[in-house]
C-alpha positions as a LaTeX table, in Angstrom:
\begin{tabular}{lrrr}
\hline
Residue & $x$ (\AA) & $y$ (\AA) & $z$ (\AA) \\
\hline
Met1 & 157.61 & 153.11 & 89.44 \\
Ala2 & 154.04 & 151.93 & 89.90 \\
Ser3 & 152.38 & 149.71 & 87.35 \\
Gly4 & 148.64 & 149.22 & 87.31 \\
Arg5 & 147.07 & 145.81 & 87.53 \\
Pro6 & 143.48 & 144.59 & 88.10 \\
Arg7 & 142.49 & 144.35 & 91.66 \\
Pro8 & 141.56 & 140.89 & 93.06 \\
Ser9 & 137.81 & 140.15 & 93.35 \\
Leu10 & 136.59 & 140.36 & 96.95 \\
Gly11 & 134.33 & 137.40 & 97.74 \\
Tyr12 & 135.75 & 134.40 & 95.90 \\
Pro13 & 139.40 & 134.57 & 97.23 \\
Gly14 & 137.98 & 134.84 & 100.69 \\
Leu15 & 135.82 & 131.77 & 100.15 \\
Val16 & 138.66 & 129.85 & 98.86 \\
Met17 & 140.82 & 130.87 & 101.81 \\
Phe18 & 138.12 & 129.97 & 104.32 \\
Ser19 & 137.48 & 126.67 & 102.73 \\
Ala20 & 141.19 & 125.89 & 102.48 \\
His21 & 141.82 & 126.46 & 106.24 \\
Leu22 & 138.72 & 124.22 & 107.16 \\
Phe23 & 140.20 & 121.58 & 104.80 \\
Ser24 & 143.55 & 122.13 & 106.58 \\
Ala25 & 141.99 & 121.60 & 110.01 \\
Ala26 & 140.57 & 118.27 & 108.86 \\
Thr27 & 143.65 & 116.98 & 107.19 \\
Gly28 & 145.76 & 118.22 & 110.11 \\
Leu29 & 143.67 & 116.02 & 112.36 \\
Val30 & 144.27 & 113.04 & 109.97 \\
Phe31 & 147.95 & 113.70 & 109.85 \\
Thr32 & 148.19 & 113.87 & 113.62 \\
Ile33 & 146.44 & 110.61 & 114.05 \\
Met34 & 148.99 & 109.11 & 111.71 \\
Val35 & 151.92 & 110.60 & 113.73 \\
Val36 & 150.49 & 109.50 & 117.02 \\
Arg37 & 150.07 & 106.01 & 115.80 \\
Ser38 & 153.49 & 105.80 & 114.20 \\
Leu39 & 155.64 & 107.31 & 116.89 \\
Ser40 & 156.36 & 106.40 & 120.56 \\
Gln41 & 155.39 & 108.82 & 123.22 \\
Ala42 & 158.96 & 109.96 & 123.57 \\
Glu43 & 159.40 & 110.48 & 119.79 \\
Phe44 & 156.12 & 112.41 & 119.68 \\
Gly45 & 157.60 & 114.69 & 122.38 \\
Ile46 & 160.72 & 115.13 & 120.24 \\
Trp47 & 158.56 & 115.99 & 117.26 \\
Gln48 & 156.82 & 118.80 & 119.41 \\
Asn49 & 160.14 & 119.99 & 120.55 \\
Met50 & 161.30 & 120.16 & 116.85 \\
Ser51 & 158.16 & 122.20 & 116.13 \\
Asp52 & 159.05 & 124.66 & 118.81 \\
Phe53 & 162.43 & 125.14 & 117.21 \\
Val54 & 160.78 & 125.97 & 113.93 \\
Phe55 & 158.62 & 128.44 & 115.58 \\
Tyr56 & 161.57 & 130.40 & 117.05 \\
Phe57 & 163.72 & 130.19 & 113.99 \\
Thr58 & 160.98 & 131.69 & 111.76 \\
Ala59 & 160.29 & 134.70 & 113.89 \\
Leu60 & 161.77 & 136.78 & 111.11 \\
Glu61 & 159.59 & 135.20 & 108.34 \\
Asn62 & 157.55 & 138.34 & 107.86 \\
Val63 & 160.27 & 140.94 & 108.01 \\
Val64 & 160.62 & 141.25 & 104.16 \\
Pro65 & 157.13 & 140.07 & 103.04 \\
Phe66 & 155.28 & 142.60 & 105.34 \\
Trp67 & 156.69 & 145.60 & 103.27 \\
Ala68 & 157.04 & 143.65 & 100.03 \\
Lys69 & 153.41 & 142.77 & 99.94 \\
Arg70 & 152.52 & 146.53 & 100.44 \\
Phe71 & 154.84 & 147.49 & 97.63 \\
Val72 & 153.46 & 144.88 & 95.35 \\
Ala73 & 149.87 & 145.83 & 96.04 \\
Arg74 & 150.63 & 149.42 & 95.32 \\
Gly75 & 152.07 & 148.35 & 91.97 \\
Phe76 & 155.83 & 149.26 & 92.46 \\
Arg77 & 157.66 & 147.49 & 89.76 \\
Gly78 & 160.17 & 144.76 & 90.73 \\
Ser79 & 158.95 & 144.69 & 94.39 \\
Gly80 & 157.67 & 141.12 & 94.13 \\
Glu81 & 161.00 & 139.83 & 92.55 \\
Thr82 & 163.02 & 141.87 & 95.09 \\
Gly83 & 160.88 & 140.64 & 98.10 \\
Leu84 & 161.26 & 136.95 & 96.93 \\
Ala85 & 165.05 & 137.14 & 96.60 \\
Cys86 & 165.46 & 138.88 & 99.95 \\
Ser87 & 163.20 & 136.20 & 101.70 \\
Leu88 & 165.18 & 133.34 & 100.07 \\
Leu89 & 168.49 & 134.93 & 101.24 \\
Leu90 & 167.23 & 135.54 & 104.79 \\
Gly91 & 165.78 & 132.04 & 104.94 \\
Ala92 & 169.07 & 130.50 & 103.78 \\
Cys93 & 170.96 & 132.48 & 106.41 \\
Val94 & 168.52 & 131.47 & 109.13 \\
Ala95 & 168.49 & 127.75 & 108.04 \\
Leu96 & 172.32 & 127.67 & 108.20 \\
Leu97 & 172.26 & 129.24 & 111.51 \\
Tyr98 & 169.89 & 126.57 & 112.77 \\
Gly99 & 172.02 & 123.84 & 111.24 \\
Ala100 & 174.99 & 125.01 & 113.04 \\
Leu101 & 173.14 & 125.33 & 116.33 \\
Ala102 & 171.11 & 122.18 & 116.07 \\
Pro103 & 173.69 & 119.78 & 117.68 \\
Phe104 & 174.17 & 122.36 & 120.58 \\
Leu105 & 170.49 & 122.72 & 121.09 \\
Met106 & 169.96 & 118.98 & 121.02 \\
Ser107 & 172.61 & 118.64 & 123.85 \\
Ile108 & 171.02 & 121.27 & 125.96 \\
Met109 & 167.55 & 119.67 & 125.55 \\
Gly110 & 168.99 & 116.27 & 126.43 \\
Val111 & 168.20 & 114.72 & 123.03 \\
Gly112 & 170.36 & 111.83 & 121.95 \\
Gly113 & 172.49 & 111.89 & 118.83 \\
Ser114 & 170.46 & 109.23 & 117.21 \\
Tyr115 & 167.90 & 112.07 & 116.34 \\
Leu116 & 170.48 & 114.24 & 114.64 \\
Leu117 & 169.21 & 113.54 & 111.14 \\
Pro118 & 165.51 & 114.63 & 111.76 \\
Tyr119 & 166.74 & 117.69 & 113.72 \\
Met120 & 169.13 & 118.61 & 110.84 \\
Leu121 & 166.31 & 118.23 & 108.24 \\
Ile122 & 164.33 & 120.83 & 110.05 \\
Ala123 & 166.75 & 123.40 & 108.62 \\
Ile124 & 165.17 & 122.73 & 105.21 \\
Gln125 & 161.69 & 123.32 & 106.65 \\
Val126 & 162.92 & 126.59 & 108.00 \\
Phe127 & 164.15 & 127.66 & 104.58 \\
Glu128 & 160.88 & 126.49 & 102.94 \\
Ile129 & 158.78 & 128.70 & 105.29 \\
Tyr130 & 160.65 & 131.83 & 104.38 \\
Ala131 & 160.35 & 130.95 & 100.75 \\
Leu132 & 156.55 & 130.50 & 101.08 \\
Arg133 & 156.33 & 133.96 & 102.74 \\
Gly134 & 158.28 & 135.55 & 99.98 \\
Leu135 & 155.97 & 134.02 & 97.38 \\
Gly136 & 152.88 & 134.89 & 99.36 \\
Ala137 & 153.88 & 138.65 & 99.40 \\
Thr138 & 153.17 & 138.56 & 95.50 \\
Leu139 & 150.27 & 136.16 & 95.55 \\
His140 & 148.18 & 137.72 & 98.19 \\
Pro141 & 147.93 & 141.06 & 96.24 \\
Cys142 & 147.85 & 139.73 & 92.75 \\
Arg143 & 146.10 & 136.36 & 92.93 \\
Pro144 & 145.01 & 135.75 & 96.61 \\
Gln145 & 142.85 & 132.66 & 95.87 \\
Ala146 & 146.15 & 130.90 & 94.76 \\
Val147 & 147.26 & 130.93 & 98.26 \\
Gly148 & 144.31 & 128.93 & 99.26 \\
Tyr149 & 144.87 & 126.51 & 96.38 \\
Ala150 & 148.52 & 126.13 & 97.59 \\
Ile151 & 147.30 & 125.26 & 101.13 \\
Val152 & 145.05 & 122.49 & 99.77 \\
Val153 & 148.07 & 121.08 & 97.72 \\
Lys154 & 150.27 & 121.15 & 100.77 \\
Glu155 & 147.67 & 119.28 & 102.81 \\
Val156 & 146.90 & 116.65 & 100.31 \\
Thr157 & 150.62 & 115.97 & 99.80 \\
Lys158 & 151.20 & 115.80 & 103.49 \\
Val159 & 148.53 & 113.09 & 104.08 \\
Ile160 & 149.66 & 111.06 & 101.04 \\
Met161 & 153.30 & 111.18 & 101.99 \\
Gly162 & 152.37 & 110.53 & 105.64 \\
Tyr163 & 150.53 & 107.39 & 104.62 \\
Leu164 & 153.43 & 106.22 & 102.33 \\
Leu165 & 156.26 & 106.92 & 104.68 \\
Leu166 & 154.69 & 106.24 & 108.18 \\
Trp167 & 152.17 & 103.47 & 107.54 \\
Ile168 & 153.67 & 101.79 & 104.51 \\
Ala169 & 157.40 & 102.30 & 104.89 \\
Gly170 & 157.42 & 102.70 & 108.70 \\
Leu171 & 160.05 & 105.43 & 108.71 \\
Gly172 & 158.98 & 106.89 & 112.13 \\
Leu173 & 160.22 & 110.34 & 112.97 \\
Val174 & 162.24 & 110.78 & 109.87 \\
Gly175 & 159.12 & 109.88 & 107.83 \\
Val176 & 157.11 & 112.63 & 109.75 \\
Val177 & 159.76 & 115.18 & 108.86 \\
Val178 & 160.03 & 114.24 & 105.21 \\
Ser179 & 156.30 & 114.30 & 104.97 \\
Val180 & 156.08 & 117.84 & 106.15 \\
Leu181 & 159.08 & 118.86 & 103.90 \\
Ser182 & 157.47 & 117.34 & 100.88 \\
Ala183 & 154.29 & 119.03 & 101.58 \\
His184 & 155.94 & 122.43 & 101.81 \\
Ala185 & 157.98 & 121.74 & 98.72 \\
Ala186 & 154.73 & 120.91 & 96.83 \\
Gln187 & 153.21 & 124.20 & 98.16 \\
Ile188 & 156.26 & 126.16 & 97.09 \\
Thr189 & 156.18 & 124.66 & 93.69 \\
Phe190 & 152.51 & 125.46 & 93.03 \\
Ser191 & 152.90 & 128.98 & 94.61 \\
Phe192 & 155.88 & 129.69 & 92.23 \\
Ile193 & 153.84 & 128.57 & 89.22 \\
Met194 & 151.03 & 130.85 & 90.24 \\
Ala195 & 153.29 & 133.77 & 91.05 \\
Arg196 & 155.81 & 133.70 & 88.26 \\
Gly197 & 153.84 & 135.82 & 85.92 \\
Phe198 & 153.82 & 138.62 & 88.47 \\
Leu199 & 157.58 & 138.41 & 89.24 \\
Ser200 & 159.10 & 140.97 & 86.93 \\
Gly201 & 160.85 & 144.25 & 87.00 \\
Gly202 & 164.24 & 143.13 & 88.29 \\
Phe203 & 165.86 & 143.66 & 91.73 \\
Asn204 & 165.65 & 147.05 & 93.24 \\
Trp205 & 168.08 & 147.93 & 95.96 \\
Ser206 & 166.23 & 151.08 & 97.06 \\
Tyr207 & 163.35 & 148.76 & 98.07 \\
Val208 & 165.70 & 146.80 & 100.18 \\
Arg209 & 167.11 & 149.89 & 101.87 \\
Glu210 & 163.51 & 151.00 & 102.89 \\
Trp211 & 162.41 & 147.60 & 104.03 \\
Ala212 & 165.49 & 147.35 & 106.20 \\
Lys213 & 164.60 & 150.69 & 107.85 \\
Gly214 & 161.11 & 149.46 & 108.52 \\
Ser215 & 162.09 & 145.96 & 109.55 \\
Phe216 & 161.51 & 146.64 & 113.19 \\
Leu217 & 157.71 & 146.88 & 112.67 \\
Pro218 & 156.90 & 143.32 & 111.65 \\
Val219 & 159.26 & 142.03 & 114.45 \\
Tyr220 & 157.54 & 144.44 & 116.72 \\
Ser221 & 154.08 & 143.03 & 115.60 \\
Phe222 & 155.37 & 139.42 & 115.84 \\
Phe223 & 156.09 & 139.70 & 119.61 \\
Gly224 & 153.03 & 141.90 & 120.37 \\
Gln225 & 150.69 & 139.27 & 118.80 \\
Arg226 & 152.20 & 136.64 & 121.18 \\
Met227 & 151.77 & 138.66 & 124.31 \\
Pro228 & 148.32 & 137.15 & 125.15 \\
Thr229 & 149.71 & 133.58 & 124.76 \\
Leu230 & 151.84 & 134.19 & 127.83 \\
Ala231 & 148.43 & 133.84 & 129.73 \\
Leu232 & 148.31 & 130.17 & 128.58 \\
Phe233 & 151.64 & 129.49 & 130.19 \\
Ile234 & 150.27 & 131.10 & 133.42 \\
Leu235 & 147.37 & 128.77 & 133.28 \\
Phe236 & 149.60 & 125.72 & 132.93 \\
Ala237 & 151.86 & 126.87 & 135.69 \\
Leu238 & 149.17 & 127.94 & 138.13 \\
Ala239 & 146.32 & 125.43 & 137.36 \\
Gly240 & 148.10 & 122.40 & 135.97 \\
Asp241 & 148.02 & 120.41 & 132.79 \\
Val242 & 144.33 & 119.38 & 133.31 \\
Ala243 & 143.22 & 123.01 & 133.08 \\
Arg244 & 145.39 & 123.58 & 129.95 \\
Gly245 & 143.97 & 120.33 & 128.50 \\
Tyr246 & 140.35 & 121.66 & 128.95 \\
Tyr247 & 141.32 & 125.02 & 127.41 \\
Gly248 & 143.08 & 123.44 & 124.50 \\
Ala249 & 140.24 & 121.03 & 123.61 \\
Ala250 & 137.79 & 123.91 & 123.46 \\
Gln251 & 140.25 & 126.13 & 121.71 \\
Ala252 & 140.86 & 123.66 & 118.87 \\
Ile253 & 137.15 & 123.89 & 117.97 \\
Gly254 & 136.61 & 127.52 & 118.73 \\
Leu255 & 139.55 & 128.45 & 116.43 \\
Val256 & 137.39 & 127.40 & 113.48 \\
Val257 & 135.25 & 130.36 & 113.97 \\
Phe258 & 138.32 & 132.58 & 113.56 \\
Tyr259 & 138.79 & 131.17 & 110.10 \\
Thr260 & 135.86 & 133.27 & 109.05 \\
Ser261 & 138.24 & 136.18 & 108.84 \\
Phe262 & 139.71 & 134.75 & 105.84 \\
Met263 & 136.49 & 135.65 & 103.99 \\
Ala264 & 137.97 & 139.20 & 103.89 \\
Tyr265 & 141.40 & 137.98 & 102.73 \\
Ala266 & 141.39 & 140.12 & 99.58 \\
Leu267 & 140.28 & 143.43 & 101.32 \\
Tyr268 & 143.85 & 144.29 & 102.47 \\
Pro269 & 145.62 & 144.31 & 99.03 \\
Arg270 & 142.43 & 146.10 & 97.60 \\
Leu271 & 142.79 & 148.85 & 100.04 \\
Leu272 & 146.55 & 149.16 & 99.37 \\
Ala273 & 145.90 & 149.36 & 95.52 \\
Arg274 & 147.24 & 152.45 & 93.79 \\
Gly275 & 146.14 & 154.15 & 90.61 \\
Ser276 & 143.22 & 156.18 & 89.40 \\
Gly277 & 139.96 & 154.61 & 90.33 \\
Ser278 & 141.69 & 151.59 & 91.75 \\
Arg279 & 141.62 & 152.23 & 95.40 \\
Ser280 & 139.10 & 150.32 & 97.44 \\
Gly281 & 136.51 & 152.28 & 99.23 \\
Pro282 & 133.94 & 152.00 & 102.07 \\
Glu283 & 131.80 & 149.78 & 100.02 \\
Asp284 & 134.50 & 147.04 & 100.05 \\
Val285 & 134.82 & 147.29 & 103.74 \\
Glu286 & 131.09 & 146.91 & 104.35 \\
Arg287 & 130.95 & 143.99 & 101.98 \\
Ser288 & 133.80 & 142.26 & 103.66 \\
Leu289 & 132.22 & 142.72 & 107.01 \\
Lys290 & 129.02 & 141.16 & 105.58 \\
Leu291 & 130.98 & 138.22 & 104.30 \\
Val292 & 132.73 & 137.58 & 107.64 \\
Leu293 & 129.65 & 138.04 & 109.75 \\
Met294 & 127.44 & 135.99 & 107.35 \\
Phe295 & 129.61 & 132.97 & 108.45 \\
Ser296 & 130.73 & 133.87 & 111.96 \\
Ile297 & 127.43 & 134.54 & 113.43 \\
Pro298 & 125.90 & 131.06 & 112.72 \\
Met299 & 129.21 & 129.24 & 113.51 \\
Thr300 & 129.42 & 131.13 & 116.72 \\
Val301 & 125.93 & 130.40 & 117.84 \\
Gly302 & 126.09 & 126.84 & 116.64 \\
Ala303 & 129.31 & 126.20 & 118.71 \\
Met304 & 127.59 & 127.65 & 121.68 \\
Leu305 & 124.45 & 125.48 & 121.32 \\
Ile306 & 126.15 & 122.07 & 120.82 \\
Pro307 & 129.56 & 122.26 & 122.45 \\
Asp308 & 129.09 & 118.91 & 124.13 \\
Val309 & 128.42 & 117.16 & 120.84 \\
Leu310 & 131.30 & 118.76 & 119.15 \\
Leu311 & 133.83 & 118.08 & 122.00 \\
Leu312 & 132.71 & 114.45 & 122.63 \\
Gly313 & 132.27 & 113.73 & 118.99 \\
Leu314 & 135.78 & 114.87 & 118.18 \\
Tyr315 & 137.81 & 113.58 & 121.26 \\
Arg316 & 135.56 & 110.55 & 122.34 \\
Leu317 & 136.61 & 111.15 & 125.94 \\
Thr318 & 133.74 & 111.90 & 128.38 \\
Glu319 & 136.02 & 114.09 & 130.60 \\
Tyr320 & 136.08 & 116.65 & 127.74 \\
Ala321 & 132.34 & 117.15 & 128.19 \\
Ala322 & 133.30 & 119.47 & 131.09 \\
Ala323 & 134.99 & 121.76 & 128.62 \\
Ser324 & 131.63 & 122.68 & 127.10 \\
Leu325 & 131.28 & 125.82 & 129.08 \\
Ile326 & 134.76 & 126.91 & 127.88 \\
Leu327 & 133.81 & 126.47 & 124.28 \\
Val328 & 130.70 & 128.59 & 124.99 \\
Val329 & 132.97 & 131.44 & 125.88 \\
Leu330 & 135.73 & 130.75 & 123.35 \\
Ala331 & 133.37 & 130.70 & 120.43 \\
Pro332 & 132.44 & 134.47 & 120.68 \\
Tyr333 & 135.97 & 135.23 & 121.66 \\
Tyr334 & 137.20 & 133.93 & 118.29 \\
Ala335 & 134.25 & 135.75 & 116.59 \\
Val336 & 135.37 & 138.92 & 118.06 \\
Arg337 & 138.97 & 138.29 & 117.06 \\
Ser338 & 137.71 & 137.52 & 113.49 \\
Leu339 & 135.87 & 140.90 & 113.22 \\
Thr340 & 138.93 & 142.65 & 114.81 \\
Ser341 & 141.19 & 141.17 & 112.04 \\
Val342 & 139.01 & 142.64 & 109.37 \\
Leu343 & 139.04 & 146.08 & 110.92 \\
Gly344 & 142.88 & 145.68 & 111.39 \\
Ser345 & 143.04 & 145.19 & 107.59 \\
Val346 & 141.37 & 148.43 & 107.14 \\
Val347 & 143.77 & 150.19 & 109.49 \\
Ser348 & 146.70 & 148.81 & 107.69 \\
Gly349 & 145.29 & 149.09 & 104.21 \\
Val350 & 144.51 & 152.81 & 104.34 \\
Glu351 & 147.82 & 153.68 & 105.85 \\
Glu352 & 149.89 & 155.68 & 103.25 \\
Val353 & 153.14 & 156.26 & 105.12 \\
Asp354 & 154.92 & 154.03 & 102.39 \\
Ala355 & 152.80 & 155.22 & 99.41 \\
Lys356 & 155.76 & 156.70 & 97.68 \\
Ala357 & 158.14 & 153.67 & 98.11 \\
Arg358 & 159.78 & 155.32 & 101.16 \\
Ile359 & 159.40 & 154.39 & 104.82 \\
Pro360 & 160.09 & 157.37 & 106.97 \\
Ile361 & 160.59 & 156.06 & 110.45 \\
Gly362 & 159.81 & 159.33 & 112.15 \\
Glu363 & 156.41 & 159.35 & 110.51 \\
Leu364 & 155.81 & 155.61 & 110.84 \\
Val365 & 155.88 & 155.52 & 114.61 \\
Arg366 & 153.18 & 158.20 & 114.71 \\
Thr367 & 150.66 & 156.48 & 112.35 \\
Arg368 & 147.63 & 154.48 & 113.20 \\
Leu369 & 149.50 & 151.50 & 111.78 \\
Phe370 & 152.02 & 151.68 & 114.58 \\
Ala371 & 149.27 & 152.27 & 117.17 \\
Tyr372 & 147.44 & 149.14 & 115.88 \\
Tyr373 & 150.55 & 146.92 & 116.27 \\
Ser374 & 151.18 & 148.49 & 119.74 \\
Leu375 & 147.64 & 147.51 & 121.00 \\
Pro376 & 148.46 & 143.85 & 121.72 \\
Tyr377 & 151.11 & 144.87 & 124.11 \\
Ala378 & 148.62 & 146.90 & 126.17 \\
Thr379 & 145.81 & 144.34 & 126.07 \\
Gly380 & 148.19 & 141.44 & 126.39 \\
Thr381 & 149.87 & 142.89 & 129.47 \\
Tyr382 & 146.42 & 143.49 & 131.02 \\
Leu383 & 145.41 & 139.90 & 130.33 \\
Val384 & 148.57 & 138.53 & 131.78 \\
Ala385 & 148.14 & 140.73 & 134.98 \\
Leu386 & 144.57 & 139.61 & 135.50 \\
Ser387 & 145.52 & 136.04 & 134.99 \\
Leu388 & 148.23 & 136.22 & 137.63 \\
Ala389 & 145.77 & 137.80 & 140.05 \\
Leu390 & 142.68 & 135.77 & 139.46 \\
Leu391 & 143.64 & 132.38 & 138.37 \\
Pro392 & 145.11 & 131.25 & 141.75 \\
Leu393 & 141.68 & 131.97 & 143.13 \\
Ala394 & 139.96 & 129.38 & 140.96 \\
Ala395 & 138.46 & 126.43 & 142.91 \\
Ser396 & 139.35 & 123.77 & 140.24 \\
Pro397 & 141.26 & 123.39 & 136.92 \\
Leu398 & 138.03 & 123.79 & 135.10 \\
Asp399 & 137.17 & 127.03 & 136.88 \\
Ala400 & 140.69 & 128.37 & 136.01 \\
Ala401 & 140.31 & 127.53 & 132.36 \\
Leu402 & 136.87 & 129.06 & 132.29 \\
Met403 & 138.17 & 132.16 & 134.11 \\
Leu404 & 140.86 & 132.54 & 131.47 \\
Ala405 & 138.32 & 132.22 & 128.64 \\
Leu406 & 136.29 & 134.98 & 130.17 \\
Leu407 & 139.16 & 137.26 & 130.65 \\
Ser408 & 140.24 & 136.64 & 127.04 \\
Leu409 & 136.75 & 137.38 & 125.77 \\
Gly410 & 136.69 & 140.71 & 127.92 \\
Thr411 & 140.16 & 141.86 & 126.64 \\
Ser412 & 139.24 & 140.93 & 123.02 \\
Ile413 & 136.20 & 143.11 & 123.10 \\
Ala414 & 138.29 & 146.02 & 124.45 \\
Asn415 & 140.69 & 145.43 & 121.61 \\
Leu416 & 137.86 & 145.34 & 119.01 \\
Val417 & 136.51 & 148.83 & 120.31 \\
Val418 & 139.90 & 150.41 & 119.93 \\
Val419 & 140.62 & 148.93 & 116.46 \\
Tyr420 & 137.20 & 149.91 & 115.20 \\
Ser421 & 137.89 & 153.51 & 116.30 \\
Leu422 & 141.26 & 153.41 & 114.52 \\
Ala423 & 139.57 & 151.94 & 111.33 \\
Lys424 & 136.84 & 154.71 & 111.42 \\
Glu425 & 139.54 & 157.45 & 111.68 \\
Gly426 & 141.28 & 156.06 & 108.56 \\
Leu427 & 138.13 & 155.33 & 106.34 \\
Glu428 & 134.44 & 156.32 & 106.95 \\
Phe429 & 132.32 & 153.24 & 106.55 \\
Ser430 & 129.02 & 151.94 & 107.83 \\
Phe431 & 128.57 & 148.80 & 109.95 \\
Pro432 & 126.06 & 146.46 & 108.21 \\
Trp433 & 123.43 & 146.28 & 111.11 \\
Pro434 & 120.52 & 145.49 & 108.66 \\
Ser435 & 122.46 & 142.50 & 107.25 \\
Val436 & 123.35 & 141.38 & 110.84 \\
Ala437 & 119.66 & 141.37 & 111.65 \\
Arg438 & 118.95 & 139.00 & 108.70 \\
Tyr439 & 121.87 & 136.80 & 109.62 \\
Ala440 & 120.43 & 136.57 & 113.25 \\
Ile441 & 117.01 & 135.67 & 111.89 \\
Ala442 & 118.42 & 132.78 & 109.77 \\
Thr443 & 120.65 & 131.81 & 112.75 \\
Gly444 & 117.45 & 131.63 & 114.84 \\
Ala445 & 116.11 & 129.10 & 112.42 \\
Met446 & 119.19 & 127.10 & 112.53 \\
Ser447 & 119.06 & 127.21 & 116.39 \\
Ile448 & 115.55 & 125.67 & 116.42 \\
Val449 & 116.79 & 122.78 & 114.24 \\
Leu450 & 119.95 & 122.15 & 116.36 \\
Leu451 & 117.96 & 122.20 & 119.66 \\
Ala452 & 115.30 & 119.83 & 118.27 \\
Leu453 & 117.84 & 117.14 & 117.41 \\
Pro454 & 118.78 & 114.55 & 119.94 \\
Arg455 & 122.18 & 114.51 & 121.53 \\
Ile456 & 124.35 & 111.68 & 120.23 \\
Tyr457 & 128.16 & 111.88 & 120.88 \\
Arg458 & 129.69 & 110.51 & 117.67 \\
Leu459 & 131.82 & 112.40 & 115.24 \\
Ser460 & 129.65 & 111.33 & 112.33 \\
Tyr461 & 126.60 & 112.61 & 114.18 \\
Ala462 & 128.25 & 115.88 & 115.05 \\
Leu463 & 129.14 & 116.49 & 111.33 \\
Leu464 & 125.47 & 115.60 & 110.48 \\
Met465 & 124.22 & 118.18 & 113.01 \\
Val466 & 126.63 & 120.74 & 111.62 \\
Gly467 & 125.49 & 119.95 & 108.08 \\
Leu468 & 121.84 & 120.23 & 108.86 \\
Gly469 & 122.31 & 123.42 & 110.81 \\
Gly470 & 124.25 & 124.96 & 108.04 \\
Ala471 & 121.82 & 124.00 & 105.32 \\
Thr472 & 118.97 & 125.41 & 107.41 \\
Tyr473 & 120.77 & 128.65 & 107.98 \\
Leu474 & 121.75 & 129.03 & 104.23 \\
Ala475 & 118.22 & 128.11 & 102.97 \\
Val476 & 116.53 & 130.69 & 105.27 \\
Leu477 & 119.15 & 133.43 & 104.61 \\
Leu478 & 118.89 & 133.07 & 100.75 \\
Ala479 & 115.17 & 133.26 & 101.12 \\
Ile480 & 115.13 & 136.52 & 103.06 \\
Asp481 & 118.33 & 138.33 & 101.99 \\
Arg482 & 118.46 & 139.53 & 98.45 \\
Glu483 & 121.98 & 140.80 & 99.07 \\
Ala484 & 123.15 & 137.41 & 100.24 \\
Arg485 & 121.96 & 135.98 & 97.02 \\
Ala486 & 123.74 & 138.73 & 94.96 \\
Ile487 & 127.00 & 137.98 & 96.85 \\
Leu488 & 126.67 & 134.23 & 96.20 \\
Lys489 & 126.09 & 135.02 & 92.36 \\
Ala490 & 129.11 & 137.31 & 92.36 \\
Val491 & 131.33 & 134.65 & 93.99 \\
Leu492 & 130.16 & 132.16 & 91.41 \\
Arg493 & 130.93 & 134.54 & 88.56 \\
Ala494 & 134.35 & 135.19 & 89.96 \\
Arg495 & 134.90 & 131.42 & 90.24 \\
Arg496 & 134.15 & 131.03 & 86.58 \\
Ser497 & 136.47 & 133.83 & 85.51 \\
Asp498 & 139.42 & 132.53 & 87.61 \\
\hline
\end{tabular}
């Protein structure tokens, strides 16, 4: 049943994914500006409501790809084709369900019938998302860098279509929806072209039966991962929209630090790989940790040193300067989450409960994999309870937002400790402390440069500071760290062979 294939390289796919998400953040800002300037305030609110519907109707998007990706990575013949077919079928069913419910949902939300067309078009977006996840289940294990390429294709298409349909044609809300649909269509087309060489072996009903048995786990994970977000609703309810605005402004910048977790994007399928000599080992985990920490340490420290420059440069509103303290806390919070994500890949990747193309439920619920996906329920409940108890004591909206950031950081550290323990139980590896020390030295040199520069609150200057800081860090690191130079050369070799 298993068919061998070369493992994806470790460094280059991660760099592509990291860069693609940074690019997506930039183009997302451009597209948002287009949308805000093209829609009325009411239409923008309707667009946000439509996005909420997409979120709820794609709750099952990972039910099939979760297991299909594991089967593909293990080399089970036909798993990619079977997974894609099931994802397309599930997506079509959910899209039809949304289309049938859309008029009813609009009436409940008090949305006028004049907006029926854009609401109905969202059914296409729902289907596209399921299709993308189905293709991703094959691309991630087989050609992970192609997932990053596809993101860039989507973002470029979205901005171009937004310009044509919003600013040239003036199509308003329909133009926004069609721009997004076109972007996803381009992403699907590119992804299929990249994946079609790996889609072979025919449809296998035995896989479907096993995935159906294990389908509760990705759903269980979906809701668990969203437990901590309940604290944001509590912040809004108890401290108001100003507190939520402060937190959101800092969160948008701090989230970029989390993107460093994508540097280890290829680790998970490498850990899952079957076959003699093909299984990834401790050296891959250690190298992945180095790749992530190499970027997350300077990015975290940089965000903590110049939070005011970043916030005022991006938002141009002086009131957001008050959110600087929140960013100082959220930057390490997202760094901890990034590291936890890498260790979570270890926990998931070394689990062998499905190694024989069978998913025994009795064994599954006793695995470290199930414990890992149960952890957010515990830490999320703790965060929600602390938020309910402590946020009402805050003296101001800013204090409330800062308190939630501190609580989130504390629970994320606790989460990291547990996931690290689970990862070590599954695979013995060493934490790269010597490399961390060298990254810290290079970050110190970067910090001197950032602190010496004057504070000018413009976006262009903020980007200049980031560029100078990054160049200083990279120059010092390459001078003192032979391993960093070797990693860079390996990434460049992988790029030439792609």
